[in-house]
C-alpha cells in the first residue's frame, strides 16, 4: 500500500501515549510483564518512554519538567522492530522492539491506525540510522 507523498518526508519526531512493557534487560529475560501507559517520544534516533502518561498534548513534543524523568530510553541504532508473535502477549497490535544491547520492549495501542504510524516512524528511524 503506497504512502501519500507527504508521509515520505524526514519528519520522524513523534509523541503520544502508548502501552509498553520491558521484557528483557541486556539479554536477560524479565519474568514478569508490567504494562503501563506511557508518554512516548521519538526524537533524534532515540525512543523515550516516560514514567507518566498524564501529559498535555498541547505541549507537543516538549515535556513539562514535572514529568521529565524518562523511565527507559532506547537508542534505535542497531535496534530491530517487528510485530510481536501471538505467544508474546494476549493483546492486539503489539510491536516488539529489541535494542542493540539486548533489551526488549513490547509496545501496544488498541488503535491499529495509531500503532501503525508508530511502526512506520520507528522502522524508518532504524533504517535511516543504519544508512548513515
Ligand atoms: C500478567 C499480566 C499481563 C499478561 C501476562 C500475565 O499477569 O496479566 O498483562 O500479559 O500474560 O502473566 P500478572 O499481572 O499476574 O503478572 P499480556 O497482557 O501481554 O498478555 P503472559 O503470562 O501470557 O505473558
Tab-separated table of C-alpha atoms and ligand atoms in Angstrom:
chain	number	residue	atom	x	y	z
A	1	UNK	CA	0.000	0.000	0.000
A	2	UNK	CA	1.604	3.232	-1.195
A	3	UNK	CA	2.056	6.145	1.183
A	4	UNK	CA	0.911	9.578	0.161
A	5	UNK	CA	3.919	11.765	-0.741
A	6	UNK	CA	3.620	13.965	2.359
A	7	UNK	CA	4.392	10.944	4.544
A	8	UNK	CA	7.733	10.430	2.897
A	9	UNK	CA	9.289	13.488	4.483
A	10	UNK	CA	12.052	13.021	7.028
A	11	UNK	CA	9.977	14.220	9.933
A	12	UNK	CA	10.341	11.313	12.305
A	13	UNK	CA	9.612	13.093	15.519
A	14	UNK	CA	6.520	11.760	17.143
A	15	UNK	CA	4.959	11.749	20.567
A	16	UNK	CA	1.960	10.193	22.224
A	17	UNK	CA	0.687	7.784	24.825
A	18	UNK	CA	1.405	4.100	24.271
A	19	UNK	CA	1.221	0.977	26.385
A	20	UNK	CA	4.589	-0.575	26.902
A	21	UNK	CA	6.399	-3.151	28.954
A	22	UNK	CA	10.009	-4.175	29.144
A	23	UNK	CA	10.546	-7.900	28.570
A	24	UNK	CA	14.334	-8.242	28.622
A	25	UNK	CA	17.240	-6.340	30.127
A	26	UNK	CA	20.561	-6.651	28.326
A	27	UNK	CA	19.869	-10.170	27.118
A	28	UNK	CA	18.235	-11.337	30.328
A	29	UNK	CA	14.534	-12.124	30.028
A	30	UNK	CA	12.388	-10.499	32.698
A	31	UNK	CA	9.992	-12.829	34.444
A	32	UNK	CA	7.030	-10.525	34.718
A	33	UNK	CA	5.400	-8.095	32.374
A	34	UNK	CA	4.249	-4.809	33.790
A	35	UNK	CA	2.256	-2.961	31.179
A	36	UNK	CA	1.818	0.738	31.693
A	37	UNK	CA	0.569	3.686	29.715
A	38	UNK	CA	3.473	5.945	28.996
A	39	UNK	CA	4.127	9.246	27.310
A	40	UNK	CA	6.448	8.237	24.496
A	41	UNK	CA	8.677	10.429	22.366
A	42	UNK	CA	10.595	9.535	19.219
A	43	UNK	CA	13.259	12.131	18.573
A	44	UNK	CA	16.736	12.125	17.120
A	45	UNK	CA	17.004	8.347	16.754
A	46	UNK	CA	16.033	7.734	20.370
A	47	UNK	CA	12.739	6.410	21.677
A	48	UNK	CA	11.995	7.597	25.194
A	49	UNK	CA	9.318	6.163	27.454
A	50	UNK	CA	8.406	8.491	30.276
A	51	UNK	CA	7.086	7.294	33.591
A	52	UNK	CA	3.790	9.009	33.241
A	53	UNK	CA	1.064	9.196	30.642
A	54	UNK	CA	-0.570	12.293	32.097
A	55	UNK	CA	0.944	14.828	29.817
A	56	UNK	CA	-0.875	17.517	27.938
A	57	UNK	CA	-0.795	17.012	24.202
A	58	UNK	CA	-0.834	20.808	23.986
A	59	UNK	CA	2.839	20.733	24.892
A	60	UNK	CA	3.590	18.907	21.668
A	61	UNK	CA	6.987	17.249	21.825
A	62	UNK	CA	8.012	19.377	24.771
A	63	UNK	CA	7.821	17.620	28.059
A	64	UNK	CA	6.824	19.591	31.163
A	65	UNK	CA	9.688	19.299	33.648
A	66	UNK	CA	7.318	17.791	36.177
A	67	UNK	CA	7.121	14.663	34.043
A	68	UNK	CA	10.518	14.859	32.511
A	69	UNK	CA	12.007	11.749	34.056
A	70	UNK	CA	12.467	9.168	31.334
A	71	UNK	CA	11.940	5.623	32.517
A	72	UNK	CA	13.552	3.948	29.527
A	73	UNK	CA	15.471	5.355	26.603
A	74	UNK	CA	16.067	3.149	23.604
A	75	UNK	CA	18.797	4.011	21.144
A	76	UNK	CA	17.430	2.997	17.745
A	77	UNK	CA	20.824	2.483	16.140
A	78	UNK	CA	21.190	-1.273	15.649
A	79	UNK	CA	17.721	-1.979	17.026
A	80	UNK	CA	15.144	-4.236	15.384
A	81	UNK	CA	11.386	-3.871	15.250
A	82	UNK	CA	8.742	-6.438	14.413
A	83	UNK	CA	5.135	-7.314	15.133
A	84	UNK	CA	5.184	-9.455	18.263
A	85	UNK	CA	4.227	-13.095	17.775
A	86	UNK	CA	0.946	-14.124	19.417
A	87	UNK	CA	2.697	-16.023	22.206
A	88	UNK	CA	4.335	-12.831	23.477
A	89	UNK	CA	1.080	-11.212	24.511
A	90	UNK	CA	-2.665	-11.683	24.542
A	91	UNK	CA	-3.041	-8.057	23.461
A	92	UNK	CA	-3.670	-6.930	19.924
A	93	UNK	CA	-1.439	-4.582	17.902
A	94	UNK	CA	1.798	-5.353	19.759
A	95	UNK	CA	5.203	-4.335	18.466
A	96	UNK	CA	8.453	-5.820	19.726
A	97	UNK	CA	11.497	-3.576	19.845
A	98	UNK	CA	14.911	-5.079	20.534
A	99	UNK	CA	17.782	-2.770	21.239
A	100	UNK	CA	21.346	-3.427	20.222
A	101	UNK	CA	22.294	-4.138	23.841
A	102	UNK	CA	19.722	-6.925	24.111
A	103	UNK	CA	16.909	-5.155	25.886
A	104	UNK	CA	13.394	-5.837	24.638
A	105	UNK	CA	10.173	-3.911	24.859
A	106	UNK	CA	6.608	-4.578	23.832
A	107	UNK	CA	4.706	-1.550	22.587
A	108	UNK	CA	0.939	-1.614	22.173
A	109	UNK	CA	-2.070	0.525	21.296
A	110	UNK	CA	-5.663	-0.588	20.814
A	111	UNK	CA	-5.880	1.508	17.675
A	112	UNK	CA	-4.367	-0.237	14.691
A	113	UNK	CA	-4.051	3.108	12.904
A	114	UNK	CA	-2.078	4.639	15.759
A	115	UNK	CA	0.251	1.684	16.280
A	116	UNK	CA	0.844	1.571	12.516
A	117	UNK	CA	2.089	5.160	12.451
A	118	UNK	CA	4.477	4.323	15.302
A	119	UNK	CA	5.610	1.202	13.494
A	120	UNK	CA	6.341	3.226	10.411
A	121	UNK	CA	8.154	6.007	12.274
A	122	UNK	CA	10.327	3.715	14.402
A	123	UNK	CA	11.174	1.443	11.455
A	124	UNK	CA	12.121	4.464	9.376
A	125	UNK	CA	14.250	5.798	12.213
A	126	UNK	CA	16.105	2.490	12.493
A	127	UNK	CA	16.600	2.339	8.745
A	128	UNK	CA	17.936	5.874	8.464
A	129	UNK	CA	20.433	5.317	11.274
A	130	UNK	CA	21.743	2.168	9.617
A	131	UNK	CA	22.186	4.038	6.339
A	132	UNK	CA	24.410	6.729	7.883
B	1	LIG	C1	0.307	-10.959	33.577
B	1	LIG	C2	-0.461	-9.759	33.094
B	1	LIG	C3	-0.001	-9.345	31.726
B	1	LIG	C4	-0.089	-10.508	30.751
B	1	LIG	C5	0.689	-11.698	31.257
B	1	LIG	C6	0.217	-12.122	32.620
B	1	LIG	O1	-0.197	-11.356	34.821
B	1	LIG	O2	-1.827	-10.061	33.023
B	1	LIG	O3	-0.791	-8.244	31.262
B	1	LIG	O4	0.478	-10.088	29.538
B	1	LIG	O5	0.497	-12.745	30.336
B	1	LIG	O6	1.023	-13.180	33.096
B	1	LIG	P1	0.311	-10.673	36.206
B	1	LIG	O7	-0.327	-9.318	36.271
B	1	LIG	O8	-0.153	-11.604	37.240
B	1	LIG	O9	1.810	-10.562	36.130
B	1	LIG	P2	-0.347	-9.638	28.249
B	1	LIG	O10	-1.309	-8.597	28.674
B	1	LIG	O11	0.699	-9.081	27.323
B	1	LIG	O12	-0.977	-10.860	27.685
B	1	LIG	P3	1.586	-13.858	29.952
B	1	LIG	O13	1.862	-14.647	31.169
B	1	LIG	O14	0.935	-14.633	28.851
B	1	LIG	O15	2.818	-13.130	29.486
